[in-house]
mmCIF file of C-alpha atoms in Angstrom:
data_model
loop_
_atom_site.group_PDB
_atom_site.id
_atom_site.type_symbol
_atom_site.label_atom_id
_atom_site.label_comp_id
_atom_site.label_asym_id
_atom_site.label_seq_id
_atom_site.Cartn_x
_atom_site.Cartn_y
_atom_site.Cartn_z
ATOM 1 C CA MET A 221 -31.223 -78.922 11.647
ATOM 2 C CA ALA A 222 -29.040 -81.998 12.003
ATOM 3 C CA LEU A 223 -26.391 -82.869 9.457
ATOM 4 C CA ASP A 224 -27.154 -85.540 6.903
ATOM 5 C CA LYS A 225 -25.969 -88.657 8.718
ATOM 6 C CA ASN A 226 -24.602 -90.040 5.468
ATOM 7 C CA HIS A 227 -21.752 -87.605 6.036
ATOM 8 C CA ARG A 228 -20.826 -89.357 9.302
ATOM 9 C CA VAL A 229 -19.696 -86.140 10.986
ATOM 10 C CA LYS A 230 -21.430 -84.036 13.644
ATOM 11 C CA LEU A 231 -20.650 -80.468 14.707
ATOM 12 C CA LEU A 232 -21.426 -79.440 18.286
ATOM 13 C CA ARG A 233 -20.909 -75.727 18.740
ATOM 14 C CA GLY A 234 -21.620 -72.831 21.075
ATOM 15 C CA PHE A 235 -22.446 -72.580 24.778
ATOM 16 C CA GLY A 236 -24.042 -75.459 26.633
ATOM 17 C CA VAL A 237 -22.670 -78.307 24.503
ATOM 18 C CA SER A 238 -22.858 -81.667 26.222
ATOM 19 C CA ILE A 239 -22.178 -85.333 25.538
ATOM 20 C CA THR A 240 -23.687 -87.574 28.206
ATOM 21 C CA THR A 241 -25.274 -90.993 28.618
ATOM 22 C CA LYS A 242 -28.766 -91.897 29.778
ATOM 23 C CA ASP A 243 -30.667 -95.185 29.615
ATOM 24 C CA ASN A 244 -27.752 -96.803 27.770
ATOM 25 C CA GLN A 245 -27.869 -94.121 25.051
ATOM 26 C CA ILE A 246 -25.400 -91.418 24.079
ATOM 27 C CA ILE A 247 -27.010 -87.982 24.299
ATOM 28 C CA LEU A 248 -25.651 -85.198 22.076
ATOM 29 C CA LYS A 249 -26.753 -81.697 23.019
ATOM 30 C CA ASN A 250 -25.757 -78.879 20.708
ATOM 31 C CA GLY A 251 -24.876 -75.487 22.117
ATOM 32 C CA LYS A 252 -26.117 -71.987 21.494
ATOM 33 C CA HIS A 253 -24.059 -69.425 19.609
ATOM 34 C CA PHE A 254 -24.693 -66.080 17.995
ATOM 35 C CA TYR A 255 -26.632 -67.905 15.305
ATOM 36 C CA GLU A 256 -28.444 -70.641 17.303
ATOM 37 C CA LYS A 257 -31.733 -69.973 19.075
ATOM 38 C CA GLU A 258 -32.260 -73.308 20.835
ATOM 39 C CA HIS A 259 -30.469 -76.520 21.755
ATOM 40 C CA GLU A 260 -30.580 -79.437 19.345
ATOM 41 C CA ILE A 261 -30.623 -82.854 21.043
ATOM 42 C CA GLU A 262 -29.976 -86.296 19.538
ATOM 43 C CA SER A 263 -29.761 -89.687 21.256
ATOM 44 C CA TYR A 264 -28.457 -93.037 20.000
ATOM 45 C CA PHE A 265 -27.603 -96.476 21.268
ATOM 46 C CA PRO A 266 -23.821 -96.994 20.864
ATOM 47 C CA LYS A 267 -24.119 -99.717 18.209
ATOM 48 C CA LYS A 268 -26.359 -97.472 16.121
ATOM 49 C CA PHE A 269 -24.338 -94.292 16.567
ATOM 50 C CA PRO A 270 -24.336 -92.697 13.075
ATOM 51 C CA TYR A 271 -21.193 -90.554 13.276
ATOM 52 C CA ASP A 272 -17.499 -91.367 12.822
ATOM 53 C CA ARG A 273 -16.424 -87.929 14.026
ATOM 54 C CA LEU A 274 -17.701 -85.394 16.543
ATOM 55 C CA VAL A 275 -16.288 -81.889 16.136
ATOM 56 C CA ILE A 276 -16.783 -79.841 19.301
ATOM 57 C CA SER A 277 -16.234 -76.109 19.069
ATOM 58 C CA GLY A 278 -17.892 -74.739 22.168
ATOM 59 C CA LYS A 279 -18.153 -74.757 25.948
ATOM 60 C CA GLY A 280 -19.989 -77.406 27.898
ATOM 61 C CA MET A 281 -19.766 -80.815 29.532
ATOM 62 C CA LEU A 282 -18.417 -84.175 28.378
ATOM 63 C CA SER A 283 -19.150 -87.114 30.672
ATOM 64 C CA THR A 284 -16.390 -89.660 31.197
ATOM 65 C CA GLU A 285 -18.802 -92.533 30.526
ATOM 66 C CA ALA A 286 -19.834 -91.020 27.180
ATOM 67 C CA ILE A 287 -16.205 -90.488 26.145
ATOM 68 C CA LYS A 288 -15.364 -94.067 27.149
ATOM 69 C CA THR A 289 -18.282 -95.424 25.098
ATOM 70 C CA LEU A 290 -17.428 -93.301 22.049
ATOM 71 C CA SER A 291 -13.767 -94.343 22.190
ATOM 72 C CA GLU A 292 -14.689 -98.028 22.437
ATOM 73 C CA ASN A 293 -16.830 -97.587 19.319
ATOM 74 C CA ASN A 294 -13.992 -95.888 17.409
ATOM 75 C CA VAL A 295 -15.656 -92.465 17.273
ATOM 76 C CA ASN A 296 -13.130 -89.648 16.965
ATOM 77 C CA VAL A 297 -13.901 -86.732 19.316
ATOM 78 C CA ILE A 298 -12.250 -83.538 18.068
ATOM 79 C CA LEU A 299 -12.061 -80.371 20.171
ATOM 80 C CA THR A 300 -11.319 -77.039 18.507
ATOM 81 C CA ASP A 301 -11.374 -73.453 19.690
ATOM 82 C CA SER A 302 -13.993 -71.009 18.409
ATOM 83 C CA PHE A 303 -11.837 -70.293 15.359
ATOM 84 C CA GLY A 304 -11.371 -73.906 14.261
ATOM 85 C CA SER A 305 -7.842 -74.550 15.552
ATOM 86 C CA LEU A 306 -7.233 -77.957 17.116
ATOM 87 C CA VAL A 307 -7.190 -78.032 20.920
ATOM 88 C CA SER A 308 -7.316 -81.770 21.535
ATOM 89 C CA SER A 309 -8.645 -85.061 20.221
ATOM 90 C CA ILE A 310 -9.854 -88.125 22.085
ATOM 91 C CA ASN A 311 -9.399 -91.556 20.567
ATOM 92 C CA PHE A 312 -8.812 -95.117 21.654
ATOM 93 C CA PRO A 313 -5.157 -96.282 21.909
ATOM 94 C CA MET A 314 -3.928 -99.762 21.066
ATOM 95 C CA VAL A 315 -3.186 -101.555 24.328
ATOM 96 C CA SER A 316 -1.508 -104.819 23.378
ATOM 97 C CA GLY A 317 1.812 -106.496 22.790
ATOM 98 C CA ILE A 318 1.626 -105.503 19.122
ATOM 99 C CA GLY A 319 1.137 -101.862 20.034
ATOM 100 C CA SER A 320 4.117 -101.937 22.396
ATOM 101 C CA ARG A 321 6.254 -103.632 19.745
ATOM 102 C CA ASN A 322 5.317 -101.004 17.167
ATOM 103 C CA ARG A 323 6.141 -98.153 19.524
ATOM 104 C CA MET A 324 9.513 -99.544 20.587
ATOM 105 C CA ALA A 325 10.417 -100.128 16.920
ATOM 106 C CA GLN A 326 9.393 -96.537 16.167
ATOM 107 C CA TYR A 327 11.758 -95.197 18.843
ATOM 108 C CA ASP A 328 14.616 -97.332 17.513
ATOM 109 C CA ILE A 329 14.090 -96.328 13.867
ATOM 110 C CA PHE A 330 13.677 -92.620 14.639
ATOM 111 C CA ARG A 331 17.064 -92.670 16.433
ATOM 112 C CA ASP A 332 18.735 -94.139 13.335
ATOM 113 C CA ASP A 333 20.063 -91.178 11.331
ATOM 114 C CA THR A 334 20.214 -93.078 8.024
ATOM 115 C CA LYS A 335 16.647 -94.363 8.222
ATOM 116 C CA THR A 336 15.307 -91.088 9.569
ATOM 117 C CA THR A 337 16.867 -89.188 6.661
ATOM 118 C CA TYR A 338 15.268 -91.663 4.274
ATOM 119 C CA LEU A 339 11.835 -91.105 5.867
ATOM 120 C CA GLN A 340 12.257 -87.328 5.726
ATOM 121 C CA ARG A 341 13.030 -87.413 2.031
ATOM 122 C CA GLN A 342 10.153 -89.771 1.269
ATOM 123 C CA LEU A 343 7.722 -87.562 3.181
ATOM 124 C CA LEU A 344 8.668 -84.344 1.394
ATOM 125 C CA HIS A 345 8.680 -86.041 -2.006
ATOM 126 C CA SER A 346 5.161 -87.346 -1.286
ATOM 127 C CA LYS A 347 3.963 -83.923 -0.151
ATOM 128 C CA PHE A 348 5.198 -82.278 -3.348
ATOM 129 C CA GLN A 349 3.614 -85.068 -5.400
ATOM 130 C CA SER A 350 0.264 -84.569 -3.682
ATOM 131 C CA GLN A 351 0.387 -80.856 -4.522
ATOM 132 C CA ILE A 352 1.328 -81.633 -8.119
ATOM 133 C CA ASN A 353 -1.613 -84.032 -8.420
ATOM 134 C CA PHE A 354 -4.031 -81.542 -6.858
ATOM 135 C CA LEU A 355 -2.940 -78.626 -9.042
ATOM 136 C CA SER A 356 -3.005 -80.833 -12.144
ATOM 137 C CA SER A 357 -6.659 -81.639 -11.461
ATOM 138 C CA LEU A 358 -7.703 -77.972 -11.637
ATOM 139 C CA ASP A 359 -8.689 -75.910 -14.651
ATOM 140 C CA ASN A 360 -6.414 -73.080 -13.482
ATOM 141 C CA ASP A 361 -3.052 -72.454 -15.109
ATOM 142 C CA CYS A 362 -0.638 -74.156 -12.704
ATOM 143 C CA LYS A 363 2.066 -75.286 -15.140
ATOM 144 C CA LYS A 364 4.808 -73.063 -13.728
ATOM 145 C CA ILE A 365 4.486 -74.154 -10.098
ATOM 146 C CA ILE A 366 3.969 -77.807 -11.118
ATOM 147 C CA SER A 367 7.194 -77.693 -13.098
ATOM 148 C CA HIS A 368 8.955 -76.073 -10.153
ATOM 149 C CA LEU A 369 7.716 -78.710 -7.695
ATOM 150 C CA LYS A 370 8.904 -81.468 -10.020
ATOM 151 C CA SER A 371 12.353 -79.880 -10.196
ATOM 152 C CA LEU A 372 12.479 -79.693 -6.390
ATOM 153 C CA GLN A 373 11.602 -83.382 -6.148
ATOM 154 C CA LYS A 374 14.723 -84.228 -8.135
ATOM 155 C CA ILE A 375 17.089 -82.644 -5.612
ATOM 156 C CA ILE A 376 15.442 -84.111 -2.492
ATOM 157 C CA PRO A 377 17.654 -87.278 -2.441
ATOM 158 C CA ASN A 378 20.747 -85.113 -1.892
ATOM 159 C CA LEU A 379 19.451 -82.949 0.961
ATOM 160 C CA THR A 380 19.828 -83.031 4.751
ATOM 161 C CA LEU A 381 16.917 -82.281 7.094
ATOM 162 C CA ARG A 382 17.901 -78.625 7.434
ATOM 163 C CA ARG A 383 17.861 -78.159 3.672
ATOM 164 C CA LEU A 384 14.642 -80.176 3.339
ATOM 165 C CA VAL A 385 12.859 -77.907 5.814
ATOM 166 C CA SER A 386 14.163 -74.831 3.999
ATOM 167 C CA LEU A 387 13.057 -76.256 0.660
ATOM 168 C CA GLU A 388 9.606 -77.066 2.027
ATOM 169 C CA ALA A 389 9.179 -73.523 3.377
ATOM 170 C CA GLN A 390 10.190 -71.999 0.048
ATOM 171 C CA ALA A 391 7.846 -74.274 -1.898
ATOM 172 C CA SER A 392 5.005 -73.593 0.555
ATOM 173 C CA ARG A 393 5.243 -69.830 0.026
ATOM 174 C CA GLU A 394 5.072 -70.248 -3.733
ATOM 175 C CA TYR A 395 2.309 -72.847 -3.536
ATOM 176 C CA PHE A 396 0.059 -70.680 -1.341
ATOM 177 C CA LYS A 397 0.737 -67.614 -3.449
ATOM 178 C CA LEU A 398 -0.721 -69.517 -6.385
ATOM 179 C CA TYR A 399 -3.457 -71.063 -4.241
ATOM 180 C CA ALA A 400 -4.562 -67.597 -3.080
ATOM 181 C CA SER A 401 -5.074 -66.565 -6.709
ATOM 182 C CA PHE A 402 -7.859 -69.166 -7.009
ATOM 183 C CA PHE A 403 -10.153 -67.138 -4.722
ATOM 184 C CA ASP A 404 -12.253 -64.045 -5.235
ATOM 185 C CA GLU A 405 -10.687 -60.873 -3.817
ATOM 186 C CA LYS A 406 -13.738 -60.386 -1.582
ATOM 187 C CA TYR A 407 -12.400 -63.139 0.695
ATOM 188 C CA GLN A 408 -9.203 -61.100 1.326
ATOM 189 C CA PHE A 409 -7.094 -64.257 1.312
ATOM 190 C CA ASP A 410 -3.540 -63.671 0.163
ATOM 191 C CA THR A 411 -1.486 -66.115 2.219
ATOM 192 C CA ARG A 412 -1.761 -68.993 4.673
ATOM 193 C CA ASN A 413 -0.010 -66.805 7.271
ATOM 194 C CA SER A 414 -2.503 -64.050 7.979
ATOM 195 C CA ILE A 415 -2.176 -61.492 10.760
ATOM 196 C CA SER A 416 0.793 -62.853 12.667
ATOM 197 C CA LYS A 417 3.439 -65.538 12.600
ATOM 198 C CA THR A 418 0.886 -68.009 13.956
ATOM 199 C CA LYS A 419 -0.908 -69.792 11.138
ATOM 200 C CA GLN A 420 -3.917 -70.444 13.370
ATOM 201 C CA ASP A 421 -4.648 -66.708 13.453
ATOM 202 C CA ALA A 422 -7.226 -66.594 10.674
ATOM 203 C CA SER A 423 -8.140 -63.037 9.726
ATOM 204 C CA ASP A 424 -10.085 -64.177 6.645
ATOM 205 C CA VAL A 425 -12.711 -66.807 5.923
ATOM 206 C CA ILE A 426 -10.431 -69.006 3.784
ATOM 207 C CA ASN A 427 -7.793 -69.336 6.508
ATOM 208 C CA ALA A 428 -10.550 -70.048 9.038
ATOM 209 C CA LEU A 429 -11.882 -72.891 6.891
ATOM 210 C CA LEU A 430 -8.371 -74.266 6.424
ATOM 211 C CA ASN A 431 -7.979 -74.258 10.219
ATOM 212 C CA TYR A 432 -11.115 -76.356 10.661
ATOM 213 C CA GLY A 433 -10.109 -78.766 7.918
ATOM 214 C CA TYR A 434 -6.538 -79.265 9.122
ATOM 215 C CA SER A 435 -7.853 -79.849 12.665
ATOM 216 C CA VAL A 436 -10.175 -82.630 11.525
ATOM 217 C CA LEU A 437 -7.488 -84.214 9.333
ATOM 218 C CA ALA A 438 -4.857 -84.041 12.101
ATOM 219 C CA SER A 439 -7.254 -85.676 14.533
ATOM 220 C CA GLU A 440 -7.963 -88.508 12.088
ATOM 221 C CA ILE A 441 -4.243 -89.128 11.682
ATOM 222 C CA SER A 442 -3.747 -89.046 15.454
ATOM 223 C CA LYS A 443 -6.531 -91.619 15.828
ATOM 224 C CA HIS A 444 -4.855 -94.005 13.404
ATOM 225 C CA LEU A 445 -1.413 -93.506 14.965
ATOM 226 C CA ASN A 446 -2.784 -94.272 18.430
ATOM 227 C CA GLY A 447 -4.817 -97.162 17.074
ATOM 228 C CA ILE A 448 -1.736 -98.867 15.676
ATOM 229 C CA GLY A 449 0.411 -98.206 18.734
ATOM 230 C CA LEU A 450 2.709 -95.472 17.411
ATOM 231 C CA ASP A 451 3.632 -92.475 19.564
ATOM 232 C CA PRO A 452 2.141 -89.334 17.933
ATOM 233 C CA TYR A 453 4.468 -87.105 19.987
ATOM 234 C CA TYR A 454 7.709 -88.631 18.674
ATOM 235 C CA SER A 455 8.497 -87.726 15.076
ATOM 236 C CA PHE A 456 11.091 -88.051 12.347
ATOM 237 C CA TYR A 457 10.572 -84.708 10.555
ATOM 238 C CA HIS A 458 9.092 -81.981 12.736
ATOM 239 C CA HIS A 459 10.954 -81.157 15.944
ATOM 240 C CA ASN A 460 9.371 -82.984 18.869
ATOM 241 C CA HIS A 461 9.468 -79.920 21.128
ATOM 242 C CA GLU A 462 7.976 -77.498 18.607
ATOM 243 C CA SER A 463 4.796 -79.200 17.458
ATOM 244 C CA PHE A 464 1.694 -80.591 19.119
ATOM 245 C CA GLN A 465 1.784 -84.328 18.344
ATOM 246 C CA SER A 466 4.727 -83.911 16.000
ATOM 247 C CA LEU A 467 4.361 -87.299 14.269
ATOM 248 C CA THR A 468 0.763 -86.376 13.491
ATOM 249 C CA TYR A 469 2.085 -83.285 11.731
ATOM 250 C CA ASP A 470 4.694 -85.331 9.909
ATOM 251 C CA MET A 471 2.019 -87.601 8.476
ATOM 252 C CA ILE A 472 -0.448 -84.829 7.684
ATOM 253 C CA GLU A 473 1.850 -83.193 5.120
ATOM 254 C CA PRO A 474 1.069 -85.416 2.079
ATOM 255 C CA PHE A 475 -2.672 -85.141 2.793
ATOM 256 C CA ARG A 476 -3.175 -81.417 3.423
ATOM 257 C CA TRP A 477 -4.302 -81.109 -0.181
ATOM 258 C CA LEU A 478 -7.593 -82.807 0.774
ATOM 259 C CA VAL A 479 -8.507 -79.829 2.954
ATOM 260 C CA GLU A 480 -7.216 -77.333 0.397
ATOM 261 C CA LYS A 481 -9.308 -78.999 -2.296
ATOM 262 C CA THR A 482 -12.480 -78.824 -0.188
ATOM 263 C CA VAL A 483 -11.960 -75.152 0.654
ATOM 264 C CA TYR A 484 -11.337 -74.452 -3.042
ATOM 265 C CA ARG A 485 -14.540 -76.260 -4.039
ATOM 266 C CA LEU A 486 -16.645 -74.469 -1.450
ATOM 267 C CA ALA A 487 -15.317 -70.983 -2.183
ATOM 268 C CA ASN A 488 -15.771 -71.451 -5.938
ATOM 269 C CA ALA A 489 -19.119 -73.274 -5.849
ATOM 270 C CA LYS A 490 -21.521 -72.468 -8.651
ATOM 271 C CA ASN A 491 -24.472 -73.762 -6.648
ATOM 272 C CA HIS A 492 -25.980 -70.758 -4.884
ATOM 273 C CA ALA A 493 -26.888 -72.875 -1.842
ATOM 274 C CA LEU A 494 -23.237 -73.791 -1.315
ATOM 275 C CA GLN A 495 -21.692 -70.369 -1.828
ATOM 276 C CA ILE A 496 -19.986 -68.524 1.022
ATOM 277 C CA LYS A 497 -21.958 -65.394 1.884
ATOM 278 C CA LYS A 498 -21.026 -62.394 3.977
ATOM 279 C CA LYS A 499 -23.565 -63.398 6.626
ATOM 280 C CA HIS A 500 -21.627 -66.639 7.163
ATOM 281 C CA TYR A 501 -18.736 -64.995 9.019
ATOM 282 C CA ILE A 502 -17.850 -62.016 11.158
ATOM 283 C CA LYS A 503 -14.552 -60.523 12.306
ATOM 284 C CA HIS A 504 -13.882 -60.708 16.031
ATOM 285 C CA THR A 505 -13.527 -57.103 17.210
ATOM 286 C CA LYS A 506 -10.674 -57.564 19.691
ATOM 287 C CA SER A 507 -8.522 -60.184 17.956
ATOM 288 C CA GLY A 508 -9.246 -59.348 14.310
ATOM 289 C CA MET A 509 -9.835 -63.054 13.692
ATOM 290 C CA VAL A 510 -12.739 -64.379 11.655
ATOM 291 C CA LEU A 511 -15.514 -66.321 13.365
ATOM 292 C CA LEU A 512 -17.523 -68.644 11.109
ATOM 293 C CA ASP A 513 -21.224 -69.283 11.615
ATOM 294 C CA THR A 514 -22.479 -72.798 12.211
ATOM 295 C CA GLU A 515 -24.177 -73.154 8.833
ATOM 296 C CA LEU A 516 -20.907 -72.570 6.983
ATOM 297 C CA VAL A 517 -18.885 -74.894 9.228
ATOM 298 C CA LYS A 518 -21.474 -77.673 8.835
ATOM 299 C CA LYS A 519 -21.503 -77.219 5.080
ATOM 300 C CA PHE A 520 -17.713 -77.349 4.957
ATOM 301 C CA LEU A 521 -17.479 -80.454 7.153
ATOM 302 C CA GLU A 522 -20.010 -82.218 4.930
ATOM 303 C CA MET A 523 -17.982 -81.421 1.826
ATOM 304 C CA LEU A 524 -14.746 -82.455 3.536
ATOM 305 C CA GLU A 525 -16.307 -85.784 4.453
ATOM 306 C CA VAL A 526 -17.254 -86.295 0.799
ATOM 307 C CA ASP A 527 -13.663 -85.606 -0.294
ATOM 308 C CA PHE A 528 -12.356 -87.951 2.427
ATOM 309 C CA ARG A 529 -14.491 -90.747 1.001
ATOM 310 C CA LYS A 530 -13.793 -90.192 -2.689
ATOM 311 C CA THR A 531 -11.903 -93.131 -4.165
ATOM 312 C CA ARG A 532 -8.912 -93.501 -6.421
ATOM 313 C CA GLN A 533 -6.752 -96.400 -7.541
ATOM 314 C CA TYR A 534 -4.055 -97.252 -5.041
ATOM 315 C CA GLU A 535 -1.690 -100.102 -4.313
ATOM 316 C CA ARG A 536 -2.668 -102.014 -1.197
ATOM 317 C CA LYS A 537 -2.032 -105.445 0.245
ATOM 318 C CA ASN A 538 -5.625 -106.497 0.900
ATOM 319 C CA GLY A 539 -8.949 -105.991 -0.875
ATOM 320 C CA MET A 540 -10.265 -106.536 -4.379
ATOM 321 C CA LYS A 541 -7.852 -105.579 -7.135
ATOM 322 C CA LYS A 542 -8.255 -104.540 -10.741
ATOM 323 C CA GLU A 543 -6.327 -106.033 -13.655
ATOM 324 C CA ASN A 544 -3.545 -103.497 -13.064
ATOM 325 C CA GLY A 545 -3.126 -104.782 -9.494
ATOM 326 C CA LEU A 546 -4.545 -101.623 -7.899
ATOM 327 C CA SER A 547 -7.604 -101.243 -5.666
ATOM 328 C CA ASN A 548 -10.194 -98.499 -5.379
ATOM 329 C CA CYS A 549 -9.494 -96.830 -2.027
ATOM 330 C CA ALA A 550 -11.104 -93.899 -0.244
ATOM 331 C CA GLU A 551 -8.694 -91.043 0.444
ATOM 332 C CA ILE A 552 -9.132 -91.404 4.208
ATOM 333 C CA THR A 553 -8.358 -95.141 3.859
ATOM 334 C CA ILE A 554 -5.129 -94.262 2.053
ATOM 335 C CA VAL A 555 -4.204 -92.122 5.075
ATOM 336 C CA LYS A 556 -4.673 -95.173 7.294
ATOM 337 C CA ILE A 557 -2.711 -97.448 4.933
ATOM 338 C CA SER A 558 0.179 -94.953 4.884
ATOM 339 C CA ILE A 559 0.351 -95.028 8.673
ATOM 340 C CA GLN A 560 0.350 -98.827 8.562
ATOM 341 C CA ASN A 561 3.174 -98.637 5.996
ATOM 342 C CA LEU A 562 5.172 -96.482 8.416
ATOM 343 C CA SER A 563 4.639 -99.000 11.195
ATOM 344 C CA ASP A 564 5.639 -101.886 8.910
ATOM 345 C CA PHE A 565 8.816 -100.020 7.973
ATOM 346 C CA CYS A 566 9.647 -99.466 11.625
ATOM 347 C CA VAL A 567 9.246 -103.128 12.603
ATOM 348 C CA GLY A 568 11.100 -104.337 9.499
ATOM 349 C CA LYS A 569 8.164 -105.838 7.595
ATOM 350 C CA LYS A 570 8.874 -103.454 4.704
ATOM 351 C CA GLN A 571 12.151 -102.111 3.401
ATOM 352 C CA GLU A 572 10.480 -99.099 1.777
ATOM 353 C CA PHE A 573 8.105 -96.445 3.062
ATOM 354 C CA LYS A 574 5.533 -95.299 0.527
ATOM 355 C CA ILE A 575 2.562 -92.969 0.689
#
């Protein structure tokens, strides 16, 4: 069964996945997995292609002509491994004088210690604020950690990068300890770091869902960075040699809560049709990692898309504004605006960087 195209996301999974072109149409062929009995095939003319994102978690064939056509139509192609961790993403880069200007300004700003320190502090403050806002929206008792995060925000302006990273790690441990308490014990989720030091090693269903969500979010951020001409591999917070597309993982920090919210909603759903069931995942015998079935991944991606498109009031330059000067913006649009704000700061259009 195909996903509801209103969700604008398509999962291709299993063995025999393919994206090809024929008679001027893009042909999507789903793969076979433990849970699939036959291939599902869809075909669309490029201008009527219904998806913004293709998530590929399988083995198969991608034709260069299909990838070229998808990129030209701004479709984000996201490749993950069988466990939902990001392998690669394919998106269209900005090739223009503006893109080159933005990238050169990025290199200059990120070599400026004063401005880089400012960006680091702004980023961490925004990440803590996003967690505060998320926790405040829940019915759970989160007052203690919210108060703690607010107190950490106050000391950020006085810290160097080394202390900022240490502070972030400390806050993350406390945040995920609380976050784990929101889930039924049957999911065996007690931390973001499961069976090893590698966060992608998901030995429980909650970590596996987080992997999928972070992969999709990271790919969206990478698409917008490339689209505006910034170099996703050159960052101001994460070490360039330690992280895949380090600027992508700088900019993901204030928006991780979107994935965490979706996982929370799915795992605590009252609707029986949405609930996670034991049949939806199995533990890989050799690695001890959890493998999700296609039905659960599709359901999660649909819900994530809904949370991406939920709106809230936000300050932006363009668009219709309310009496208070704010506009209703989708969360995923706010991600894009924040990346534009970073670019504007780099080229000197803005003196402040806000998320």
